[in-house]
XYZ file of C-alpha atoms in Angstrom:
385
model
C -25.070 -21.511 -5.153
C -22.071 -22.162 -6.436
C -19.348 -24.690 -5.646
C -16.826 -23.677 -3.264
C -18.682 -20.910 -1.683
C -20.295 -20.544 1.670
C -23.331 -19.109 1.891
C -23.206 -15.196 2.882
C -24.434 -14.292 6.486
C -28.054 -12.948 6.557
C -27.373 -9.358 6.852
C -25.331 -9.619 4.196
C -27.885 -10.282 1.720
C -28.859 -7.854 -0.690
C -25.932 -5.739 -0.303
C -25.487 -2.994 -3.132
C -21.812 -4.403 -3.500
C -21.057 -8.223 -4.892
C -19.574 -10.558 -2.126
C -18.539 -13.975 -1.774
C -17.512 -15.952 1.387
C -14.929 -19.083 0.128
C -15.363 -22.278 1.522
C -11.866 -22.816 2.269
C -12.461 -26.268 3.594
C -13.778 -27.339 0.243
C -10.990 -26.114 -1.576
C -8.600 -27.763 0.651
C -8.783 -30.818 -1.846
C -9.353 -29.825 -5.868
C -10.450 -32.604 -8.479
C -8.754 -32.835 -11.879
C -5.604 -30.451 -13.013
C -5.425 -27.096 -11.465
C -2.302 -24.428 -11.917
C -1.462 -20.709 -11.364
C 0.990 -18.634 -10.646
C 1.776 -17.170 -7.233
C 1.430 -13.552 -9.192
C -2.035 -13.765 -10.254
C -5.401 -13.864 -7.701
C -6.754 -17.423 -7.607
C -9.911 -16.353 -9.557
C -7.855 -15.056 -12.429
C -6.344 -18.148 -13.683
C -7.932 -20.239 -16.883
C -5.783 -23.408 -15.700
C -8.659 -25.556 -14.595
C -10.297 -28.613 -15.487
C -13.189 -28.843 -13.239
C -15.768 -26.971 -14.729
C -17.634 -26.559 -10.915
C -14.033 -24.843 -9.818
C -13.936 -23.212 -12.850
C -17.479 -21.747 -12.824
C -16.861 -20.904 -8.918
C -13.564 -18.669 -9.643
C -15.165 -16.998 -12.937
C -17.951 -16.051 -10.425
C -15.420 -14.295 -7.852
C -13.504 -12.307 -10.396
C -16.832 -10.289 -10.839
C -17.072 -9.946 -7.162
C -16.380 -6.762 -5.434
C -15.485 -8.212 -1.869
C -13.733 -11.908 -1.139
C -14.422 -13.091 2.413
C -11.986 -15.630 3.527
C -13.077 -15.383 7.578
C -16.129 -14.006 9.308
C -14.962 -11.179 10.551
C -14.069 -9.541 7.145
C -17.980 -9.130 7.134
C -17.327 -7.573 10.446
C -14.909 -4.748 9.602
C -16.551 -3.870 6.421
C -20.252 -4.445 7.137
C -23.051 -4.817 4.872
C -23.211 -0.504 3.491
C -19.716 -0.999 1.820
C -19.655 -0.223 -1.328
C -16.637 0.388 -3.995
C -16.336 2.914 -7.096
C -13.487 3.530 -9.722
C -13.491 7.342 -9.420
C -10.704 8.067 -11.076
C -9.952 6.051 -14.549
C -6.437 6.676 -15.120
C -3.264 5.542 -17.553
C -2.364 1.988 -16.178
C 0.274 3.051 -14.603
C 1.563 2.856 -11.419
C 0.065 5.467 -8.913
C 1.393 5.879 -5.504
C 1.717 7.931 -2.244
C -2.235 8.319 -1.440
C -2.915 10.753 1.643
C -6.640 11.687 2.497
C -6.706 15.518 3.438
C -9.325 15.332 5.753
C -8.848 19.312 6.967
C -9.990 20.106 3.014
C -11.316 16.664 2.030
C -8.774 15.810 -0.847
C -6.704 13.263 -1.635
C -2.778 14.382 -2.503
C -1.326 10.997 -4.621
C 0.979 10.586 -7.339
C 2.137 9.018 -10.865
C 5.041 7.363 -10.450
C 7.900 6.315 -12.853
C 7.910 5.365 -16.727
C 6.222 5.500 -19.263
C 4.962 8.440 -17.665
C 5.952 12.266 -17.098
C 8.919 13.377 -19.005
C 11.233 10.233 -19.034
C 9.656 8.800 -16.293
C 10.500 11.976 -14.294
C 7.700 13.828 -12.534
C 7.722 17.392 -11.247
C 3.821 17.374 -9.988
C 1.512 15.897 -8.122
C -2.493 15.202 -8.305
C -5.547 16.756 -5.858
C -8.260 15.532 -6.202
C -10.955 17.507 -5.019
C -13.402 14.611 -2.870
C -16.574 17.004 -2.949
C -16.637 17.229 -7.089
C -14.755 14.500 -7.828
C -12.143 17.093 -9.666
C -8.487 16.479 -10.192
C -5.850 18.633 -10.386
C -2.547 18.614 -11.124
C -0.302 20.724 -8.531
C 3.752 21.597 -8.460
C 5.011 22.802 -5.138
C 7.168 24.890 -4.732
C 9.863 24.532 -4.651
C 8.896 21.034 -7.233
C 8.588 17.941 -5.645
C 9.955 15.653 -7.944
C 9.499 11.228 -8.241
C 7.251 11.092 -4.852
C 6.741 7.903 -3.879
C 5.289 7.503 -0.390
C 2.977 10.101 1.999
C 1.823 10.175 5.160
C -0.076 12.999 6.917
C 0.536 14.094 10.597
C -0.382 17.310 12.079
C -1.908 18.769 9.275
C 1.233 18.869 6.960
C 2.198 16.340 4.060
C 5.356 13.944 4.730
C 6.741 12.703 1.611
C 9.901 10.692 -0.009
C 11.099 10.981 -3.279
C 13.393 9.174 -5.139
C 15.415 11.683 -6.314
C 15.879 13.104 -9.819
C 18.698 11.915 -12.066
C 22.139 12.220 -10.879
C 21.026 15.588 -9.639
C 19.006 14.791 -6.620
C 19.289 12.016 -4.094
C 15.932 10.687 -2.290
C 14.345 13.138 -0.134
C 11.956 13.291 2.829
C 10.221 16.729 2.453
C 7.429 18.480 4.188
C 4.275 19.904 2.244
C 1.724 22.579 3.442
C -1.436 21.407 1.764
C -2.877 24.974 1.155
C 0.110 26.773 0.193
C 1.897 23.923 -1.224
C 5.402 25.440 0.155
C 8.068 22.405 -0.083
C 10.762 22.109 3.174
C 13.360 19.394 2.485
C 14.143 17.556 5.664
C 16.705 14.943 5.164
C 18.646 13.918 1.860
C 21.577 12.259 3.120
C 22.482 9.544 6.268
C 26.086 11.721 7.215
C 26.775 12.308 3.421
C 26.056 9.013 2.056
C 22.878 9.733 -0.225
C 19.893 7.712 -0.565
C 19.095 4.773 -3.320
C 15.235 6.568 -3.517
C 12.931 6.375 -0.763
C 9.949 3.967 -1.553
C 7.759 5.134 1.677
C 7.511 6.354 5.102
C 5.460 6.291 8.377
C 5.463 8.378 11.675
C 5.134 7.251 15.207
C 3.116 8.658 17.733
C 6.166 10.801 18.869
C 6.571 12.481 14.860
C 9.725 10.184 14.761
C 9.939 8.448 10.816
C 10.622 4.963 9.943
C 11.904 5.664 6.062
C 12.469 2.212 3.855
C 15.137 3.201 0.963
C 15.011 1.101 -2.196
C 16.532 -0.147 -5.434
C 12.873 0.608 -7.206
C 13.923 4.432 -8.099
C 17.006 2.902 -9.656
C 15.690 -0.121 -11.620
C 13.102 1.931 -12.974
C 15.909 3.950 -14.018
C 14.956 7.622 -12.126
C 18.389 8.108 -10.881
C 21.200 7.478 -12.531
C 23.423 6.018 -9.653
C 24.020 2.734 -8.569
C 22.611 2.386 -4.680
C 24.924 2.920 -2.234
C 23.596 0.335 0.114
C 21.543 -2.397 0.117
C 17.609 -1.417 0.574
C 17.333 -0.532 4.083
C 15.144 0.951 6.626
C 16.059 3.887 8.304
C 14.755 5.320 11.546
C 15.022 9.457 11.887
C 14.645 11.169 15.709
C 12.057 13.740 14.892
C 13.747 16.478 17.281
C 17.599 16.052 16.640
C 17.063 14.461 13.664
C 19.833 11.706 14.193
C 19.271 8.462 11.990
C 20.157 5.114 11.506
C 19.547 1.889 10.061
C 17.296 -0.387 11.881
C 16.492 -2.798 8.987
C 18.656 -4.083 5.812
C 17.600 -6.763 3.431
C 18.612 -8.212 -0.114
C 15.134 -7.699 -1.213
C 13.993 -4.820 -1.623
C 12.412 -2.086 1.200
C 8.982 -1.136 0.163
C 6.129 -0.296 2.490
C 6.229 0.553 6.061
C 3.423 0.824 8.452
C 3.142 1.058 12.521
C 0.632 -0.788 14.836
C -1.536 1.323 17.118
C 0.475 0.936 19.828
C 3.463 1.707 18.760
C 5.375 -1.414 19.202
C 5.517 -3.231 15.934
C 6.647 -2.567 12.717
C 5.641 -4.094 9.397
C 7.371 -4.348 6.260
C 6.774 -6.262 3.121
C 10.134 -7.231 1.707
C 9.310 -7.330 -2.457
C 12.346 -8.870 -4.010
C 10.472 -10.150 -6.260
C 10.767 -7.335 -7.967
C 14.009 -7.229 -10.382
C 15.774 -4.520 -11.401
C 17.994 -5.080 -14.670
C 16.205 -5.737 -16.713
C 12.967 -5.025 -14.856
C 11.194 -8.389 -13.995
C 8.714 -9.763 -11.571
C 9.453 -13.430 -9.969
C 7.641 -15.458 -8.216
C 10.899 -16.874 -6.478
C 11.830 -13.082 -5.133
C 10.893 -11.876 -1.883
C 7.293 -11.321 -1.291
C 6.973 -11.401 2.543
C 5.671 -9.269 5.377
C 7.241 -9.058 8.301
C 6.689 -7.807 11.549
C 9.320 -6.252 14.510
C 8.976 -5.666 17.794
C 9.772 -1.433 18.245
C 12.126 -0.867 21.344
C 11.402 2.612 23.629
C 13.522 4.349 21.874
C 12.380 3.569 18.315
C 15.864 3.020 16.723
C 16.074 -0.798 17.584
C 13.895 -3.606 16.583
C 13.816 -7.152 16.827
C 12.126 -10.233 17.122
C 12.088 -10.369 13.139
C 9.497 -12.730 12.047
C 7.369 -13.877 9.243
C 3.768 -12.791 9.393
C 2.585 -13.471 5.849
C 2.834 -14.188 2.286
C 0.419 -12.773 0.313
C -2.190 -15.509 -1.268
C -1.340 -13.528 -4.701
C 1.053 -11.462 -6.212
C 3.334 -9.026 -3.476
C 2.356 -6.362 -0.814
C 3.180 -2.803 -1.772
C 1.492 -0.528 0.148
C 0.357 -0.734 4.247
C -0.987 0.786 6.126
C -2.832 -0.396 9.850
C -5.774 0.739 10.680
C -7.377 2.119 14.262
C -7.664 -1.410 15.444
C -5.019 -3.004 14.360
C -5.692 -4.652 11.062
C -3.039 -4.480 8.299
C -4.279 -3.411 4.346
C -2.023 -3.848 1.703
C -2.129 -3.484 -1.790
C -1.733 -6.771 -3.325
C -2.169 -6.545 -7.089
C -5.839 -7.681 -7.476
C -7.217 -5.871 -4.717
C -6.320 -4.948 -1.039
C -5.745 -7.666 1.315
C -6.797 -7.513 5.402
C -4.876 -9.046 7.554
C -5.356 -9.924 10.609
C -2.507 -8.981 12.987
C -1.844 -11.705 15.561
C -2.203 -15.154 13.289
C -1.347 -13.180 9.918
C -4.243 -15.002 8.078
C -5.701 -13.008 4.796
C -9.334 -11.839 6.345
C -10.575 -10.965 3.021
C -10.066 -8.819 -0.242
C -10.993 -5.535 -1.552
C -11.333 -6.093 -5.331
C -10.027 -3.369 -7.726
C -12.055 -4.863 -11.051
C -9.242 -7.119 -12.071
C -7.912 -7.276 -15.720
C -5.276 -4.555 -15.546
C -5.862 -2.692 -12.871
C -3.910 -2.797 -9.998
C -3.687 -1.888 -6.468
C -0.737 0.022 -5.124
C -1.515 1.702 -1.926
C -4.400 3.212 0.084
C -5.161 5.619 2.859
C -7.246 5.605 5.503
C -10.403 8.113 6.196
C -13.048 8.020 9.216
C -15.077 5.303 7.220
C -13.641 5.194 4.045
C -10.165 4.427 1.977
C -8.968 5.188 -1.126
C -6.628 2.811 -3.007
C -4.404 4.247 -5.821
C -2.629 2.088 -8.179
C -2.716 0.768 -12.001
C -6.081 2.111 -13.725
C -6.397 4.940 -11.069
C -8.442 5.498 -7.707
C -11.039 3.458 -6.087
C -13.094 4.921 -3.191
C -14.627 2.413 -0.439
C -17.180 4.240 1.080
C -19.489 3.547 4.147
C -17.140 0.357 6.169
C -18.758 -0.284 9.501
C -15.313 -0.509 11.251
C -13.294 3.207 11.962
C -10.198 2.920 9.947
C -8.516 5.973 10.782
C -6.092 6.486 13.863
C -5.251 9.768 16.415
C -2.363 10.608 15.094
């Protein structure tokens, strides 16, 4: 066995996928010289003079599943298995929405060096059944999506815009037809920096987070009007607001089960001009209380900092557990003490997790390197609306 490690729990024993349960207690004090940076997974770093700690963290970067607390073993259960279905230009992918009416998955390339300038005009399906992928153009185009979410049958999406020509967007998608409806591209004639992502309450009301990464990335051509800042839309008169503004930057957005919390990962630590990642920027998640209405929240506090890297994508699952993409792999977090549960490896090296979406008993994370598939997780992931 190797250093550092506790020993997996019977019925995890001859799983089909790798795992490994750390022994945080015996890491709580290292021998020798030991450094990394806060952007790279623990098991990635060469700094290490121990050769038992060194052996140990060689070990887990082959690993397909990093338990940090029992009941990581719980949610995913011994069947889980992961696959890179899609191998893919490294990079970055985005928006991931599971079809589950014609089992596809809608997601997108996003930004430089890809498309033309950076600037896309389509969209991937891939076809879950044959493993096929397609590229697809609405209509009208749907150009620079960056976040998705499905409810009642339709794609939601935000864009960032296009050039000095179009401002962010939240538009609606039929699937089959692939007809485009814009919904919203302005708060009372002030546009949009570019929309990073979205979610939808119970009630079809959106929580939008507008950000600076459309414009650092240089997609549109105008400065931001604001600082990046979350907006909340009434689904049925469609009046909006801010509810959130930081000097970060707004990136994911995700809502509990019940309805009455909101998470956001602030990601400062990504720079615009020039583009640059620090690890003194903004890499928190936070989490609000949601008033009845929706438009108000509060109680603003800190729920985690990732172990590695910064959370992109997030999305909560039926029961209440947060996933975001976290560069290495997908992080689980559990949603009262905010402690990492465990990781979902994406293969390290370069690839790179973005953001996922949710099936029955599966989830598909898009990012750097392309789409990984997690198949057969005891826990249901997906939720009723």
């Amino acid at each position: 066995m190797y250093s550092y490690l506790n020993p997996l729990p019977p019925l995890m024993n001859g799983t089909l996928a790798k795992w490994a349960y750390v022994s945080l207690a015996a890491l709580a004090t290292l021998p020798g010289q030991f450094n990394r940076s806060a952007m790279e997974a623990p098991w990635a770093t060469t700094d290490i003079s121990d050769s038992r700690l060194s052996r140990t963290l060689e070990y887990l970067n082959t690993t397909d599943f990093v338990a940090y607390d029992q009941r990581f073993f719980d949610i995913l259960g011994p069947n889980a298995t992961i696959e890179h279905v899609q191998k893919l230009a490294f990079q970055s992918h985005e928006a991931p929405c599971y079809l589950k009416d014609t089992n596809q998955l809608f997601f997108t390339e996003w930004g430089p060096p890809g498309g033309e300038n950076g600037t896309h005009s389509w969209q991937y399906l891939l076809d879950l059944d044959t493993n096929k992928l397609n590229k697809i153009t609405t209509d009208p185009p749907t150009f620079n999506a960056h976040g998705c979410v499905v409810y009642n049958h339709s794609l939601y999406v935000v864009t960032d815009g296009h050039g000095d020509e179009q401002t962010g967007q939240l538009v609606k998608i039929d699937p089959r037809s692939l007809k485009q409806e814009t919904l919203l591209n302005n708060y009372l004639v002030q546009p949009f920096g570019g929309f990073n992502d979205l979610e939808i309450d119970w009630d079809g009301n959106f929580y939008l987070t507008d950000s600076k990464s459309g414009w650092g990335r240089e997609i549109v051509d105008f400065t931001p009007p604001t600082s990046p800042t979350v907006y909340f839309v009434e689904r049925e008169t469609f009046r909006i607001k801010p509810v959130h503004i930081t000097d970060g930057n707004a990136n994911g957005v995700a809502i509990s089960p019940a309805g009455d919390i909101l998470y956001v990962p602030d990601t400062g630590v990504s720079q615009y001009f020039p583009v640059a990642k620090t690890p003194y920027g903004k890499r928190e998640l936070w989490a609000f209380d949601i008033s009845k209405s929706g438009s108000v929240l509060s109680n603003k506090r800190l729920l985690s900092n990732p172990v590695s890297y910064f959370y992109d994508g997030v999305r909560v699952s039926r029961k209440g557990r947060i996933f975001c993409g976290a560069g290495d792999g997908v992080d689980v977090i559990d949603p009262e003490s905010g402690f990492t549960l465990g990781t979902i490896r994406v293969g390290g090296g370069d690839n790179l997790a973005v953001s996922l979406t949710f099936g029955r008993n599966d989830l598909w994370i898009v990012g750097r390197g392309g789409v990984w598939h997690v198949r057969d997780i005891r826990e249901r992931l997906d939720r009723d609306w």
